Coordinates of C-alpha atoms in Angstrom, one line a residue:
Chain A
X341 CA 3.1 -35.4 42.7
X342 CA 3.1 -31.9 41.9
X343 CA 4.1 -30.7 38.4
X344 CA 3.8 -27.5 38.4
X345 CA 7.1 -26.4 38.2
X346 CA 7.7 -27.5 34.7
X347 CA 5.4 -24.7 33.2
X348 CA 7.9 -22.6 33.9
X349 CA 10.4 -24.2 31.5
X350 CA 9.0 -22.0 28.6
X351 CA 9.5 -19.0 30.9
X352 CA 13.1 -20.2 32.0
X353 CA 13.7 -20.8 28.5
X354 CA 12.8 -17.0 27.1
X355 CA 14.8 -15.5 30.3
X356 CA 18.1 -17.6 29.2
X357 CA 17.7 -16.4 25.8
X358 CA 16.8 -12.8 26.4
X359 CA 20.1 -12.7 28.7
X360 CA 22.3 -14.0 26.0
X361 CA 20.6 -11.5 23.3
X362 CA 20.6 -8.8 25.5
X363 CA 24.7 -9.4 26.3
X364 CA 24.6 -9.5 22.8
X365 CA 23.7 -6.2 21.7
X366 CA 26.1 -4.6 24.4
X367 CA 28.9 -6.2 22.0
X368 CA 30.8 -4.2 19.4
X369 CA 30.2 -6.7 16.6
X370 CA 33.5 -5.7 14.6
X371 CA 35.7 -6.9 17.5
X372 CA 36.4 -10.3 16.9
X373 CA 38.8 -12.7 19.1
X374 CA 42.1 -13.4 16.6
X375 CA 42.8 -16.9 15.8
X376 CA 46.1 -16.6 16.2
X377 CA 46.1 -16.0 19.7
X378 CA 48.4 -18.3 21.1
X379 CA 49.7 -19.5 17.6
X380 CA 52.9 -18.8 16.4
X381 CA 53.6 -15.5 14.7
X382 CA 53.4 -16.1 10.4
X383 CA 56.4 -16.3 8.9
X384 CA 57.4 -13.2 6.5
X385 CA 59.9 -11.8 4.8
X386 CA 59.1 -7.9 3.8
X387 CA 61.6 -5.3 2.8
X388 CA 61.9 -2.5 5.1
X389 CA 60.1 1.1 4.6
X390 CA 62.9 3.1 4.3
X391 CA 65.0 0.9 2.5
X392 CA 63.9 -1.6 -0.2
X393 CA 67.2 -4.0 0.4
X394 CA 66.4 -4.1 3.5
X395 CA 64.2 -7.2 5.0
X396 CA 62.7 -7.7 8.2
X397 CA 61.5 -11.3 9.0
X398 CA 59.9 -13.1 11.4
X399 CA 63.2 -13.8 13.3
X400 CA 63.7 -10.2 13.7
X401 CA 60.9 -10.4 16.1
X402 CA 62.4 -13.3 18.3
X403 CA 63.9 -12.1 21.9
X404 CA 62.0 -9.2 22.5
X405 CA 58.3 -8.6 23.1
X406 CA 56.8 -6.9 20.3
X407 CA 54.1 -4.9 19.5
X408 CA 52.9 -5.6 15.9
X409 CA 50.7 -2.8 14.8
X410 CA 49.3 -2.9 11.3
X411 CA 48.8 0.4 9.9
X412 CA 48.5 2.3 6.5
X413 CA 48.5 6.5 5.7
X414 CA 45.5 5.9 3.9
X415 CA 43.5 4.9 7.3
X416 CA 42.6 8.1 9.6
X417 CA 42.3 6.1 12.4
X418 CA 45.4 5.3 12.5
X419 CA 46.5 9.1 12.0
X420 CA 44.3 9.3 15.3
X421 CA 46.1 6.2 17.0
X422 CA 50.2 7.6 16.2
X423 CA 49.9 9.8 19.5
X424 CA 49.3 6.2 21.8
X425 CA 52.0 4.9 19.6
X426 CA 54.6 7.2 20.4
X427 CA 53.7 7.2 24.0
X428 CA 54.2 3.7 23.7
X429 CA 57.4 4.0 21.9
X430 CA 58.8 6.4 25.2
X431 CA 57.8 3.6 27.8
X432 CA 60.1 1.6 26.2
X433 CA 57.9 -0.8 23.9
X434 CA 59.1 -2.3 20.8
X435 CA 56.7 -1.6 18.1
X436 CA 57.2 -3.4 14.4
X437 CA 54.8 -1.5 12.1
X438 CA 53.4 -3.5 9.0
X439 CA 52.4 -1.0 6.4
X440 CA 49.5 -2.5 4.7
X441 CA 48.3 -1.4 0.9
X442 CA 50.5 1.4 1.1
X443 CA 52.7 3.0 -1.3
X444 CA 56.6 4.4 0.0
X445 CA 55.9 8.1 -0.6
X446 CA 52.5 8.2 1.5
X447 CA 53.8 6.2 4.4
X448 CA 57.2 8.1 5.1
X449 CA 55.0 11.4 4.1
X450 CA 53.1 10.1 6.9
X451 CA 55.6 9.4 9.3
X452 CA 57.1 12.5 9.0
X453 CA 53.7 14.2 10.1
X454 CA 52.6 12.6 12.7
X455 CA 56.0 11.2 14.2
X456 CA 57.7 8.0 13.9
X457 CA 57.0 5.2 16.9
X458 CA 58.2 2.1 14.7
X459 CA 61.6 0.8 16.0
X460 CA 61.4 -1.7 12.7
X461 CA 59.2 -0.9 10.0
X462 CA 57.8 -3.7 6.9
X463 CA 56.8 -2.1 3.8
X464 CA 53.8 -4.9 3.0
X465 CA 52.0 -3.4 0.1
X466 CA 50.2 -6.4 -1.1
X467 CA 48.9 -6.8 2.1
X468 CA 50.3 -10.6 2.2
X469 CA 51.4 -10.6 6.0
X470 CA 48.0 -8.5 6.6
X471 CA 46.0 -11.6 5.3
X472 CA 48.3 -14.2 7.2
X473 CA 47.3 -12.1 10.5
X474 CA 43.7 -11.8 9.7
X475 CA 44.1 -8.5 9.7
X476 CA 40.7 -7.5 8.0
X477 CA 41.1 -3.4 8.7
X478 CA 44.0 -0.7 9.8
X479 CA 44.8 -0.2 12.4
X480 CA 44.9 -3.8 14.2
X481 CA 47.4 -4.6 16.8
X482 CA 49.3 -7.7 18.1
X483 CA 51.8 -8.6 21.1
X484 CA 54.1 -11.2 20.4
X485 CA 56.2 -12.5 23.0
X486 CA 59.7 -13.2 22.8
X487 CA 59.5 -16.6 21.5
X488 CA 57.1 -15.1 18.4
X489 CA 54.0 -16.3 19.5
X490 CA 51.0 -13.6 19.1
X491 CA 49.6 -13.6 22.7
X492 CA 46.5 -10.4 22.2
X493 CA 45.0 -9.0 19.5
X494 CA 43.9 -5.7 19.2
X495 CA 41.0 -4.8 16.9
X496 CA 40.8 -1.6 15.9
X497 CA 42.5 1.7 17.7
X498 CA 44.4 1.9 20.6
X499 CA 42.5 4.2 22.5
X500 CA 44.6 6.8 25.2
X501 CA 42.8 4.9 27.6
X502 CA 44.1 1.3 26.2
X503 CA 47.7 2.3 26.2
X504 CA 47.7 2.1 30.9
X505 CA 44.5 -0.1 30.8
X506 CA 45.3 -3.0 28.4
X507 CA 48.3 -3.0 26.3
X508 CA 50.8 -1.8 29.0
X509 CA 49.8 -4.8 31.3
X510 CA 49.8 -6.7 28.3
X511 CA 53.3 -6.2 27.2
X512 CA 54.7 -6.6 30.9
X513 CA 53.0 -9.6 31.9
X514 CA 54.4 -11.2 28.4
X515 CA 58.3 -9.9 29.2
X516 CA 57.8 -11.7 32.5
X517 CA 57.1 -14.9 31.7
Chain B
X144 CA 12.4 21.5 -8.8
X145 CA 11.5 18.4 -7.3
X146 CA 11.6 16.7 -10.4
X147 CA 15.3 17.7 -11.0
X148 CA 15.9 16.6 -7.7
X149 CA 14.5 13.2 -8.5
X150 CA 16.4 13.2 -11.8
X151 CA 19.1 14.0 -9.9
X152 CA 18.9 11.3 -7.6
X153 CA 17.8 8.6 -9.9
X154 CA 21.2 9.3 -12.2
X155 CA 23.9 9.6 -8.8
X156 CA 22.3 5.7 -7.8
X157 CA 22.4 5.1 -11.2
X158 CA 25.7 5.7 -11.2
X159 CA 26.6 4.2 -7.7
X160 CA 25.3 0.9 -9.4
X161 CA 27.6 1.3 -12.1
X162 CA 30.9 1.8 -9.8
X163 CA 30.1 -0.8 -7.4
X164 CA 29.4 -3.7 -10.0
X165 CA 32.7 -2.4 -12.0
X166 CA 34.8 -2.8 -8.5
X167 CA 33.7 -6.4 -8.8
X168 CA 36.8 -8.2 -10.4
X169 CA 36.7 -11.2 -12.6
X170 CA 38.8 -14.2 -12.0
X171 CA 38.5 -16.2 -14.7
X172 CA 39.2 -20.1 -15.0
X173 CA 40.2 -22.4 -17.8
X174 CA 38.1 -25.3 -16.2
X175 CA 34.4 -25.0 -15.7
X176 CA 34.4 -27.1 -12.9
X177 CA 37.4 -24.8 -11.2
X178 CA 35.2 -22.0 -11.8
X179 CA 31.8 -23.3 -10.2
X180 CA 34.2 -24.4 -7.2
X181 CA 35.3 -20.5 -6.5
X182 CA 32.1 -19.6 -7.0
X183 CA 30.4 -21.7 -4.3
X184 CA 33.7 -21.2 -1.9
X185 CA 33.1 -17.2 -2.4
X186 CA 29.3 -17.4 -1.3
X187 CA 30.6 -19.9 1.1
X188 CA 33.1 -17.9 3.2
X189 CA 32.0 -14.6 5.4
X190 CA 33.5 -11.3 5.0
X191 CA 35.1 -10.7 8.1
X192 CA 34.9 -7.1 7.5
X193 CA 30.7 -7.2 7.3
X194 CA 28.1 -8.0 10.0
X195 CA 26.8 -10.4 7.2
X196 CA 28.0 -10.6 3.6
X197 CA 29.7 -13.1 1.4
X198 CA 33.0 -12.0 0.1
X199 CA 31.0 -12.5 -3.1
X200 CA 28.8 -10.2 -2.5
X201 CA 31.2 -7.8 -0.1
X202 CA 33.1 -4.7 -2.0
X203 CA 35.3 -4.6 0.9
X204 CA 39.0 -4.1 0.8
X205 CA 39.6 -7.6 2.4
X206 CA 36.8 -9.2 0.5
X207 CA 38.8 -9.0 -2.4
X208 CA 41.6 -10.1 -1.0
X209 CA 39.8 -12.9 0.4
X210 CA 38.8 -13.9 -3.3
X211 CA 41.4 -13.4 -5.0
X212 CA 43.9 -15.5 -2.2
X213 CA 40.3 -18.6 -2.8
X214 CA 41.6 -18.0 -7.1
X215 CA 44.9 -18.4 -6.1
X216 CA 44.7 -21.4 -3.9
X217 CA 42.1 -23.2 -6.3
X218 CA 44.7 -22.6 -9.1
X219 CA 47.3 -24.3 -6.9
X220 CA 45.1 -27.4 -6.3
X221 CA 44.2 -27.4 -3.1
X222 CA 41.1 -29.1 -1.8
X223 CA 37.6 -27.3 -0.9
X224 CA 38.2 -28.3 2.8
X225 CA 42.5 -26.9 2.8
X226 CA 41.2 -23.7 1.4
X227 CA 38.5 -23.0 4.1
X228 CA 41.0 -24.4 6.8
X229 CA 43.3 -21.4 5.5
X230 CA 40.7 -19.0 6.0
X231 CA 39.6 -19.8 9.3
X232 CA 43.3 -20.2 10.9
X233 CA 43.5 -16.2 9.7
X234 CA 40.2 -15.3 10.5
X235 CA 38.6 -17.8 12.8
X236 CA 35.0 -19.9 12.9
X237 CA 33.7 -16.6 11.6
X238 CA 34.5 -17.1 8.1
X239 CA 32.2 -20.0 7.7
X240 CA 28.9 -19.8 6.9
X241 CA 28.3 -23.1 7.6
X242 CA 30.0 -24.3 10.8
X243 CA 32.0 -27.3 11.5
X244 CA 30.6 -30.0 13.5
X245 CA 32.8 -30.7 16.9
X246 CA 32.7 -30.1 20.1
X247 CA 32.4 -26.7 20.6
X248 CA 29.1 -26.2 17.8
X249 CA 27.0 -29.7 18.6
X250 CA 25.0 -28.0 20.4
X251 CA 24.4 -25.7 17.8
X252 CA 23.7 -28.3 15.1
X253 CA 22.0 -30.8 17.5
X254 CA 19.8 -27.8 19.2
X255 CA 17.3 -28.0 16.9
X256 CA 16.6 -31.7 17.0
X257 CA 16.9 -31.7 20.9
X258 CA 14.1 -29.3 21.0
X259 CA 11.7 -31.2 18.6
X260 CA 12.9 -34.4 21.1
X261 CA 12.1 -32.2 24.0
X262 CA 9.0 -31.5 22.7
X263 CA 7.9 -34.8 21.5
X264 CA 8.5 -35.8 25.0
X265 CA 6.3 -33.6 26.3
X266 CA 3.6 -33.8 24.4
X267 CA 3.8 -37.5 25.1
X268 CA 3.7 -37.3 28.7
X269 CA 0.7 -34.7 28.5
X270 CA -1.2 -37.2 26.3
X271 CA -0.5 -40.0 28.1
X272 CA -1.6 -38.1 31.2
X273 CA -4.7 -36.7 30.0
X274 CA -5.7 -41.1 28.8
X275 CA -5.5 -42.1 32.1
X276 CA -7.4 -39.4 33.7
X277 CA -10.2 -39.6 31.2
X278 CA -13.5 -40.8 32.8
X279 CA -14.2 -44.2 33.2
X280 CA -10.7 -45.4 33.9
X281 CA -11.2 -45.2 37.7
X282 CA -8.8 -46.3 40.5
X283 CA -9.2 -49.7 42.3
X284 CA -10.6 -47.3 45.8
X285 CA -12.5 -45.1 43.3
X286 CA -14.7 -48.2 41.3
X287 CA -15.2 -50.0 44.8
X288 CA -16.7 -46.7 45.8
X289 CA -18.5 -46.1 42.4
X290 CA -20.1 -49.6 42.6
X291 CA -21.1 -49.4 46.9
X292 CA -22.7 -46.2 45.2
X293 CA -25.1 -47.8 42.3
X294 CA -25.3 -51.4 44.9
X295 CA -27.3 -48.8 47.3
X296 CA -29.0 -47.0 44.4
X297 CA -30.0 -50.2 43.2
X298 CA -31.9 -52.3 46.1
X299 CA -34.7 -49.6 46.5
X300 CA -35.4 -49.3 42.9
X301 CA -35.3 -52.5 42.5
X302 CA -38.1 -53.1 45.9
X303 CA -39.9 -50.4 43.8
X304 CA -40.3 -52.1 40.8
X305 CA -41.6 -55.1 42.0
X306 CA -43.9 -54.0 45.4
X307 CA -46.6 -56.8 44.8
X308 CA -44.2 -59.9 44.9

């Protein structure tokens, strides 16, 4: 019987390996699948940016498909990311913003710079809501559907590119179902 | 000039040290045993912000976070094993340093001792092979051959030996 083959297991094995490494390194290493994803949406209860007697909860979400994008004026990315926002905004999108580690002044300052694309906006300045999302840097972005589970997860910015490639498609195919 | 430079240098790291070990906070604990429990849970969990850094040893934003939620939680009375389950349902399997054994990561914990298995087996096989194809352990067609060989050898030498008989 003819063994032969089986020298080539060591060779098999390297080419497996070098496949997997060499995927590996095409990867951006800070983009990292949510755990949430398919989990229901935290519960919160945060006071609203403009108005402290305001809250917005969790319920407020329900009915709707939301986009949940976790932002701060102290983040420039997310300076960069307001213009997809607001494009968002005008194709009908609901957007909840969750302003994380930020202080009133600096966020409405903000706002008033760079435009406004938050149809309900949470003032979450210990960043409690942040850490029940994972959220581990600004910006970071999440669709929940209408029954408040988070369905994607968006590390990082929305790119012009992401807003007709990704999240659009996103969003409809979650107000379908 | 270059010596200022150095100087220069030498005092701004000097420095840098100084700010980044005072950014550290300190949670403090009125049991001992509390305390040595955050401290192995911080070195533990991964910063989720860093490629591959404690939250003990991360300055990040969320690192801090991350330890002071661990104080928090400890102070509360929750179990070694509740606290890293809250970690990873916010941040995922990557929090962990050590992984969980299930399904998903046997492969990763039993890779290792598959291998050495694998290897073992191998080896085996090769020395087991290499025994039975050592001289002198001939097959049944081979010997018969071997001994109608030293039979023929045999008879003339033999004639030879004794030609006066």
């Amino acid at each position: 019987m003819n063994r032969r083959w089986l020298l080539f297991i060591p060779l098999a094995g390297f080419l497996v390996l070098a496949v997997m490494l060499w995927v590996g390194l095409g990867k951006d290493p800070s983009s990292r699948d949510s755990a949430l994803i398919d989990q229901p949406m935290p519960e919160f209860s945060l006071t609203a940016l403009d108005d402290p007697t305001v809250t917005i909860e969790r319920a407020d979400l329900l009915g709707h498909v939301t986009l949940v994008n976790v932002w701060g004026s102290w983040c420039p990315t997310c300076k960069d990311e307001m213009p997809q926002l607001l494009a968002l905004r005008k194709a009908g999108v609901r957007i909840l913003g969750v302003d994380y580690k930020d202080t009133r002044v600096d966020a409405r300052d903000f706002l008033n710079r760079f435009g406004n694309p938050f149809e309900l906006s949470a003032f979450d300045p210990d960043g409690t809501l942040g850490l029940d999302l994972g959220v581990y840097g600004a910006p970071e972005s999440f669709i929940v559907d209408a029954q408040g589970v988070v369905r994607y997860h968006h590390t990082g910015y929305i790119k012009p590119d992401d807003v007709k490639d990704t999240i659009l498609p996103e969003i409809q195919s979650w107000s379908s179902s | 000039m270059v010596l200022f430079l150095r100087l220069g240098l030498i005092l701004t790291l000097a420095l840098a040290t100084l700010s980044a070990r005072a950014a550290i906070e300190v949670h403090t604990f009125d049991d001992p045993a509390l305390e040595a429990r955050y401290t192995r849970l911080i070195d533990e969990l991964r910063c989720p912000k860093c490629q591959n850094e404690s939250i003990s040893a991360s300055n990040s934003m969320i690192s801090k976070d991350m330890r002071a939620q661990v104080a928090t939680l400890l102070a509360q009375g929750k179990s070694d094993d509740a606290i890293k389950a809250y970690m990873v349902k916010r941040f995922g399997d990557y929090v962990l340093y050590d992984p969980r054994l299930e399904a998903r990561t046997w492969l990763l914990w039993g890779g290792p001792l598959l291998g050495l298995l694998l290897g073992g087996v191998i080896i085996w096989r090769v020395v087991r092979a290499r025994r039975q194809s050592a001289p002198g352990q001939l097959s049944a067609p081979e010997r018969a051959r071997l001994e109608a060989l030293l039979a023929a050898h045999e008879e003339p030498s033999r004639s030879r030996e004794h030609p006066n008989d």
